[in-house]
Tab-separated table of C-alpha atoms in Angstrom:
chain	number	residue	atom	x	y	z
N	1	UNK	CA	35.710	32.257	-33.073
N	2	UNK	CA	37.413	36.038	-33.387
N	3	UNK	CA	37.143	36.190	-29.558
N	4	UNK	CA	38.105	32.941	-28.166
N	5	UNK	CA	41.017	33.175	-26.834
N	6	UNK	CA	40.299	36.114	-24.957
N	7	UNK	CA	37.087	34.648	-23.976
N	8	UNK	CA	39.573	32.017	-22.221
N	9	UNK	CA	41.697	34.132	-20.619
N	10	UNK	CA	38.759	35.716	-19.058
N	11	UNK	CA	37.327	32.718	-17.701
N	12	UNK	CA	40.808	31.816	-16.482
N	13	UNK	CA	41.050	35.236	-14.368
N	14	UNK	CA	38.027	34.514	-13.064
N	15	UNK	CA	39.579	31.516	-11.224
N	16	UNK	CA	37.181	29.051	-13.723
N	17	UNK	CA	41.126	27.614	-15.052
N	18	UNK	CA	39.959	23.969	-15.163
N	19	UNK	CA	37.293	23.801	-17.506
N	20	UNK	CA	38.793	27.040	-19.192
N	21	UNK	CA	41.782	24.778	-19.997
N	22	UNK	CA	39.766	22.194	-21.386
N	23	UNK	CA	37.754	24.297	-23.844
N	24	UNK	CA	41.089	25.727	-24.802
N	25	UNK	CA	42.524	22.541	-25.536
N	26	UNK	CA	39.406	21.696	-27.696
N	27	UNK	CA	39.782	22.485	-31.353
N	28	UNK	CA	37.190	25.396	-32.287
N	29	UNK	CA	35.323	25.499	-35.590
N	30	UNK	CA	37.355	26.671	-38.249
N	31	UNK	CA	40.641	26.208	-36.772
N	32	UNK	CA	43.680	23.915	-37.407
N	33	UNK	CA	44.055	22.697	-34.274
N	34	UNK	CA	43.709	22.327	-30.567
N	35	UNK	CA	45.250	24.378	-28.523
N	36	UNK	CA	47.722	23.526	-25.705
N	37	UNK	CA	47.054	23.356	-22.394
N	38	UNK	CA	49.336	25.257	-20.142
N	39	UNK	CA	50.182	22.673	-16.630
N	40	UNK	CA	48.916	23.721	-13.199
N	41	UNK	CA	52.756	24.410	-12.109
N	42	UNK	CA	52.061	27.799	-14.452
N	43	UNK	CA	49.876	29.549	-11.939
N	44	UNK	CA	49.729	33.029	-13.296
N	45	UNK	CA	48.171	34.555	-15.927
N	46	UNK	CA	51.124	35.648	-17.842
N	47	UNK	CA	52.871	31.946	-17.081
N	48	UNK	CA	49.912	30.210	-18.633
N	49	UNK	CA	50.059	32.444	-21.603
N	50	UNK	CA	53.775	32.129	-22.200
N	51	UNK	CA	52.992	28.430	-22.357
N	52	UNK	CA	50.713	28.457	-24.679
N	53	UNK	CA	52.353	31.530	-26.621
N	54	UNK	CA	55.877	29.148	-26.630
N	55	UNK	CA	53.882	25.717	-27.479
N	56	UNK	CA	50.719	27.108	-29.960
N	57	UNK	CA	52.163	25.889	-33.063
N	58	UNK	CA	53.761	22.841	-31.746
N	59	UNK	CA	51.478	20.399	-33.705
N	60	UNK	CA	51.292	22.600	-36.774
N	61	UNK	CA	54.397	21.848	-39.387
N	62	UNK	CA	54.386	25.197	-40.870
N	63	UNK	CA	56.814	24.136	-43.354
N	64	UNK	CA	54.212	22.534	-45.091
N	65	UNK	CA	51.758	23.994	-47.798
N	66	UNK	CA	48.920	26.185	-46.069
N	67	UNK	CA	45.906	24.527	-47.869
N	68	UNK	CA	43.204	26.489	-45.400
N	69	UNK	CA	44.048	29.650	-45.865
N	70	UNK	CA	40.716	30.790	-43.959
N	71	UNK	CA	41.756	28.880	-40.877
N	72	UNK	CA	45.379	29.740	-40.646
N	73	UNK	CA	44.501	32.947	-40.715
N	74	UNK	CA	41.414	32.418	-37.925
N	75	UNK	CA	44.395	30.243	-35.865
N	76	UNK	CA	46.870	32.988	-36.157
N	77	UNK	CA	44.469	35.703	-35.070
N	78	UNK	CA	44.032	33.466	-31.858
N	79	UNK	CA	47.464	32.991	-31.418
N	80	UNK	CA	48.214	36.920	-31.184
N	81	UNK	CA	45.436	37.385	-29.008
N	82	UNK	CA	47.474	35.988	-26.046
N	83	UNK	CA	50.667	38.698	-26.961
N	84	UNK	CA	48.467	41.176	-25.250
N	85	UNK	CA	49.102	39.009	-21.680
N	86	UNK	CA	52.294	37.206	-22.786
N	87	UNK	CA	56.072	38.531	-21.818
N	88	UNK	CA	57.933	40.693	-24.233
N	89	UNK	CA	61.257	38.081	-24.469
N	90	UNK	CA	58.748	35.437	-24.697
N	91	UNK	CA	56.533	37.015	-27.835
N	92	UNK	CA	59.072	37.678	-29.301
N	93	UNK	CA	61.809	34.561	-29.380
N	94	UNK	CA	58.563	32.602	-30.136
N	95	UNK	CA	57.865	34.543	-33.346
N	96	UNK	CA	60.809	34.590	-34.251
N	97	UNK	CA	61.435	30.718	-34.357
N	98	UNK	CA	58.076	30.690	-36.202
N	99	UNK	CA	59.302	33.070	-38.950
N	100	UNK	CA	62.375	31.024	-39.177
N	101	UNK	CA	60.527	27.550	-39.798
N	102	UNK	CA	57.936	29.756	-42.161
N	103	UNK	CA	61.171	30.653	-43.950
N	104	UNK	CA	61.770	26.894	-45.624
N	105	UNK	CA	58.293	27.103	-47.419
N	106	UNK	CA	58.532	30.250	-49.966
N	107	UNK	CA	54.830	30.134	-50.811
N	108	UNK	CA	53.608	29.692	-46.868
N	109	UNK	CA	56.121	32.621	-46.364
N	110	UNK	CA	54.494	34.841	-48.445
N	111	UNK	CA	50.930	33.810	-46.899
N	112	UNK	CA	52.448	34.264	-43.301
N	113	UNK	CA	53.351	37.609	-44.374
N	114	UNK	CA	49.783	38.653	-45.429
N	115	UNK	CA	48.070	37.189	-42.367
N	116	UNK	CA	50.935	38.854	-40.095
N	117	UNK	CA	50.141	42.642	-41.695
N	118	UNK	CA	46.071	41.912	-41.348
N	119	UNK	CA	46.570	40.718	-37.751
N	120	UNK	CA	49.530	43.029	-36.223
N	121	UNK	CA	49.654	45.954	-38.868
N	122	UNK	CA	47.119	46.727	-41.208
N	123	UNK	CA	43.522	48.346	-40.416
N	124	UNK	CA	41.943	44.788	-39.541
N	125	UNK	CA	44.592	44.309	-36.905
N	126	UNK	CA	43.330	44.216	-33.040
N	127	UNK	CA	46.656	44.262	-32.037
N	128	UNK	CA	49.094	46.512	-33.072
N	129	UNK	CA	53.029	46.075	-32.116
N	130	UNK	CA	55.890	47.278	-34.159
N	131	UNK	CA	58.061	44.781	-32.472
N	132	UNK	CA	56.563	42.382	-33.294
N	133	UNK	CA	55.380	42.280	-36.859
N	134	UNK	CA	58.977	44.018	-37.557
N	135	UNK	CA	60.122	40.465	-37.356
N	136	UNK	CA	57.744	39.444	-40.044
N	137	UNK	CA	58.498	42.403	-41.984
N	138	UNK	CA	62.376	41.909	-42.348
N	139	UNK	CA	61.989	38.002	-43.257
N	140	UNK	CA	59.583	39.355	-46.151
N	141	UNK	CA	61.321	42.185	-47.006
N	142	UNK	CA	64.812	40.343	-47.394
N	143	UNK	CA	63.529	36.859	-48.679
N	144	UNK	CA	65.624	36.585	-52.020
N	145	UNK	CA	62.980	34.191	-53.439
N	146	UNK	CA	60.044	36.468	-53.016
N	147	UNK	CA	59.271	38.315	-55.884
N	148	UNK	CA	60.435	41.654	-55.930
N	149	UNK	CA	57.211	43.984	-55.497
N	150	UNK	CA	56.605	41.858	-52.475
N	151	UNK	CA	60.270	42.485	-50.642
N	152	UNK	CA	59.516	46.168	-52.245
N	153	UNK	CA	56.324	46.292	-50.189
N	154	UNK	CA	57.612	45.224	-46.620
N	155	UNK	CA	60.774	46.936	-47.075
N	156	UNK	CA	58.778	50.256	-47.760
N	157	UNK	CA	56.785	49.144	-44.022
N	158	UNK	CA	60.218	49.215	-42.352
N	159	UNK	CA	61.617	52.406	-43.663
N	160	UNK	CA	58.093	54.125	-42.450
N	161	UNK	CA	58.073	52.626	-39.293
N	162	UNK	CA	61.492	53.176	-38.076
N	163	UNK	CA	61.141	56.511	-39.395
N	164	UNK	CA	58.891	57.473	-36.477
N	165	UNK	CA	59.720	54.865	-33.573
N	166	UNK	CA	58.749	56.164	-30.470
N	167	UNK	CA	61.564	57.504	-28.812
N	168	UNK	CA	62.863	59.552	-32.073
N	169	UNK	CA	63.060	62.518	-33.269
N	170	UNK	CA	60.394	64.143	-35.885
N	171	UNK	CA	60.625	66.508	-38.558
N	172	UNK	CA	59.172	67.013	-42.075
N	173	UNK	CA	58.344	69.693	-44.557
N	174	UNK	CA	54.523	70.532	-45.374
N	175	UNK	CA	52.608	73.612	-47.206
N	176	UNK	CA	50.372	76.189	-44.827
N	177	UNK	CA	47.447	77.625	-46.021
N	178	UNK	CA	49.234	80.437	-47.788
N	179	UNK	CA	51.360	78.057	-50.089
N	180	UNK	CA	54.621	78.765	-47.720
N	181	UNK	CA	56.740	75.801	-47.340
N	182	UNK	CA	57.238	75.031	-44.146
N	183	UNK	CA	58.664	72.529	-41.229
N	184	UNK	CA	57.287	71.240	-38.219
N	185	UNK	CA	60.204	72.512	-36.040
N	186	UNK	CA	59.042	76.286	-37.468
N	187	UNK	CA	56.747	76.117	-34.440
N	188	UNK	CA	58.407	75.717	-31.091
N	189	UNK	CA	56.052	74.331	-28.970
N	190	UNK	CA	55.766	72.438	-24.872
N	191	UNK	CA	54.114	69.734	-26.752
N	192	UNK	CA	52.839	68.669	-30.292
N	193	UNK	CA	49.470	66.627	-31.436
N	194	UNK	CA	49.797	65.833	-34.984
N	195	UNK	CA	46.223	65.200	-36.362
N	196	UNK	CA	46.931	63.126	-40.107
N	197	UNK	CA	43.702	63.193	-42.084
N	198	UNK	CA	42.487	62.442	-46.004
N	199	UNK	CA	39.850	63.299	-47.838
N	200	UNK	CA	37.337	60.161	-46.234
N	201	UNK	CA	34.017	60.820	-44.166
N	202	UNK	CA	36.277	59.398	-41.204
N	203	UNK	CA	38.343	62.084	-41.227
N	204	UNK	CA	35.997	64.758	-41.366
N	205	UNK	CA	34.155	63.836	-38.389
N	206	UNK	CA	37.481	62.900	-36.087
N	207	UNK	CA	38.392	66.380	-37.113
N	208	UNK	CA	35.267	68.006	-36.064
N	209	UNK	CA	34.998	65.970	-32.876
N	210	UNK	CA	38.629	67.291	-31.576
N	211	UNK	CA	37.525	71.223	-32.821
N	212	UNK	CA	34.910	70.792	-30.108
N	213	UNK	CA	36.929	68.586	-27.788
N	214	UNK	CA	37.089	71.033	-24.142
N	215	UNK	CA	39.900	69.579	-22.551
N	216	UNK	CA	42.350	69.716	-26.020
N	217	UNK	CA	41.217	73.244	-26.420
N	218	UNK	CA	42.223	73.961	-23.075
N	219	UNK	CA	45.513	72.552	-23.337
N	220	UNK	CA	46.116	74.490	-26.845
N	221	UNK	CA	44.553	78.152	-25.337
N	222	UNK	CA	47.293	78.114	-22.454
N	223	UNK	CA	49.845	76.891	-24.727
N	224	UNK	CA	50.519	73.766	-23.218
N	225	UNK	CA	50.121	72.244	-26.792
N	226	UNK	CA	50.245	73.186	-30.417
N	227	UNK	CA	48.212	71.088	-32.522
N	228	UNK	CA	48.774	70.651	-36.181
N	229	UNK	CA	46.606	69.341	-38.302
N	230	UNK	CA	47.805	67.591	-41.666
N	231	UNK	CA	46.546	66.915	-44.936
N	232	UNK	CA	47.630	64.195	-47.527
N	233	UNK	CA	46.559	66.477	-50.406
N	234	UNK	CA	48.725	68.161	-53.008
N	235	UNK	CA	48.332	72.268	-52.243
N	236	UNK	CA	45.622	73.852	-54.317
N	237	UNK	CA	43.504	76.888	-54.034
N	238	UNK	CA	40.776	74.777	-53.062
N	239	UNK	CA	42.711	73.469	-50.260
N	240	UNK	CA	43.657	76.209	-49.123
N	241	UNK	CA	40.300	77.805	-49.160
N	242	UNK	CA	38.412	74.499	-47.209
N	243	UNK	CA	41.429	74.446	-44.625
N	244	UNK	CA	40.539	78.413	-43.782
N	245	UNK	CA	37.488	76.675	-41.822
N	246	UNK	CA	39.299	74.330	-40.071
N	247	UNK	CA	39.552	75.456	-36.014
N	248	UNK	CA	41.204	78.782	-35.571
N	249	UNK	CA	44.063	77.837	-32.681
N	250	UNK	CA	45.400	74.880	-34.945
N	251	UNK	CA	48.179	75.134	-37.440
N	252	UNK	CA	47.048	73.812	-40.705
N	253	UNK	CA	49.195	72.023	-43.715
N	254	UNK	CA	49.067	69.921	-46.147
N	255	UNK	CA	52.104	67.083	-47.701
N	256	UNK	CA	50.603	64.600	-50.164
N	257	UNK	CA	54.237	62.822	-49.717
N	258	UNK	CA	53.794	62.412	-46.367
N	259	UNK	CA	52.292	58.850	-46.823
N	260	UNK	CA	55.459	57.804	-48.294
N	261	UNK	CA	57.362	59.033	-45.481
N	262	UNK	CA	54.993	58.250	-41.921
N	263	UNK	CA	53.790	55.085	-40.636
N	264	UNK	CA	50.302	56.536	-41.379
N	265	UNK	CA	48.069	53.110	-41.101
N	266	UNK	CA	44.396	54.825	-40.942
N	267	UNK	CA	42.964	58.075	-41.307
N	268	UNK	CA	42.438	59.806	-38.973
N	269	UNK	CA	45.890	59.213	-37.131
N	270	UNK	CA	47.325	61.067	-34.143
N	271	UNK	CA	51.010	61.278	-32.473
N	272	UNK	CA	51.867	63.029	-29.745
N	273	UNK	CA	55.576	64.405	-29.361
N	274	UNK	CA	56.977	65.969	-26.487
N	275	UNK	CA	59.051	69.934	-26.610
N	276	UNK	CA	62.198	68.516	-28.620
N	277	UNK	CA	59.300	66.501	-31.371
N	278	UNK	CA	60.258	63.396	-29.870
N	279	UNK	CA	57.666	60.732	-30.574
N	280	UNK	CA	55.870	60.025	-27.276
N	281	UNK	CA	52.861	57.648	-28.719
N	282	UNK	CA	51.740	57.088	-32.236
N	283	UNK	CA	49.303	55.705	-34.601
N	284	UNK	CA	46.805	56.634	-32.196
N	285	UNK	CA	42.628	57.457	-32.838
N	286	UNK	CA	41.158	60.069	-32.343
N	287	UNK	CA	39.392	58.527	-29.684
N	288	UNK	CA	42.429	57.502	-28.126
N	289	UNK	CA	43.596	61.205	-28.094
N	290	UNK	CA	40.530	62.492	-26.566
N	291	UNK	CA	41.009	59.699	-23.926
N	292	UNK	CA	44.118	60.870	-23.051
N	293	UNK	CA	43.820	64.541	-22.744
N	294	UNK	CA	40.268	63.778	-21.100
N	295	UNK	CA	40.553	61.366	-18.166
N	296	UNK	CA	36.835	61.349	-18.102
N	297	UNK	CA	36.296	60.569	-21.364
């Protein structure tokens, strides 16, 4: 069921739109409904999934108790699997006017809100858009009838994300390896890769697979780009003394604050900023770095 929307939309590129359509408008296992079924006068990709992006829930009164929590969540996943081919204005009016009618049910708000951060936010998420589960966010976050740990928790989300939008302007404080205190902006640079990492098995392997990457390395030895690797640890001796064998041409710090601070969803994260530490791309994997700097990876 996880793929089946997408498994439609591929049949539908294929030119197969007919019976596509009609196992669309089937209701799949597990589900709470059938989908709709966009008209032939939509005859593009993007038109079909605006229709069905616009109409999904049109059979579903979300003001009423959410009884199946398993298959809301299932539906919604679906439902945010067409975003990816969908228009911006449209995506976004849509879930809008869904957060609005979620809004009269306090209890089906709060259960919106935790399918919205597994499907849009959280590690579980295929898709990940700060537009859109924003709107989801600032319903939670200023819902008067929620308790307050739960506006607490979405209004922490917001303050982290629009604390590194893309577009903006970064700069924070973190330790070196001799105990200095120091600042990003300390190191003028053409570009910036900020590598984010705990303490987790993940984290020491993505930071062992960009030590060894060729094309980064290349881009750091002719100074094209400084990259600056970041720990969420407290400093310590012991930090200090692990980070000394971390790769010799990156800078090396640690903030356990920073957390609190970044939109930091997974570990190991990446963002990229340009010569003035504007954000160019964020909340990126390691192997989405490596694909970037490597266009034959």
């Amino acid at each position: 069921m996880k793929h089946i929307a997408l498994i439609i939309i591929v049949l539908m590129v294929a030119g197969l739109r007919l019976s596509a359509q009609e196992q669309l408008a089937e209701q799949q296992p597990g589900t709470l409904f059938a989908y709709p079924m966009a008209p032939d006068t939509c005859s593009t990709l993007e038109a079909r999934c605006n229709y069905i992006i616009t109409h999904f829930w049109d059979n579903y009164d979300i003001s009423k108790p959410i009884t199946d929590q398993a298959a809301f969540e299932r539906t919604f996943r679906d439902f945010v699997d067409f975003f990816r081919y969908g228009h911006r204005n449209v995506v976004l009016s849509t879930v809008r006017d869904f957060v609005n009618k979620a809004q009269s049910n306090t209890s089906n708000l709060q259960k919106v809100g935790e399918v919205a951060e597994r499907a849009l936010y959280g590690t579980e998420a295929e898709y990940w858009s700060d537009e859109v589960y924003v709107a989801f966010a600032k319903a939670l976050a200023s819902s008067k009838k929620l308790p307050k740990d739960v506006r607490d928790h979405y209004g922490n989300q917001l303050a982290r994300i629009n604390a590194v939008q893309v577009g903006s302007a970064l700069d924070f404080e973190f330790f070196d390896a001799t105990g200095a205190k120091r600042r990003l902006s300390d190191y003028p640079a053409k570009s910036y890769v900020l590598l984010f990492i705990d303490d987790s098995a993940d984290s020491s392997i993505g930071r062992l697979r960009l030590s060894a990457d060729v094309a980064l390395n290349a881009l750091l030895d002719a100074g094209n780009a400084v990259l600056v690797c970041l720990s969420m640890n407290k400093y310590s001796a012991d930090w200090a003394s692990a980070a000394a064998g971390y790769a010799n041409n990156w800078i090396v710090g640690c903030n356990a604050n920073l957390p609190n601070q970044l939109d930091l969803r997974v570990f190991p994260c990446c963002y990229v900023l340009d010569e003035q530490r504007t954000i160019v791309n964020k909340s990126l994997s390691v192997d989405g770095l490596m694909s970037a700097v490597n266009p034959n990876y």
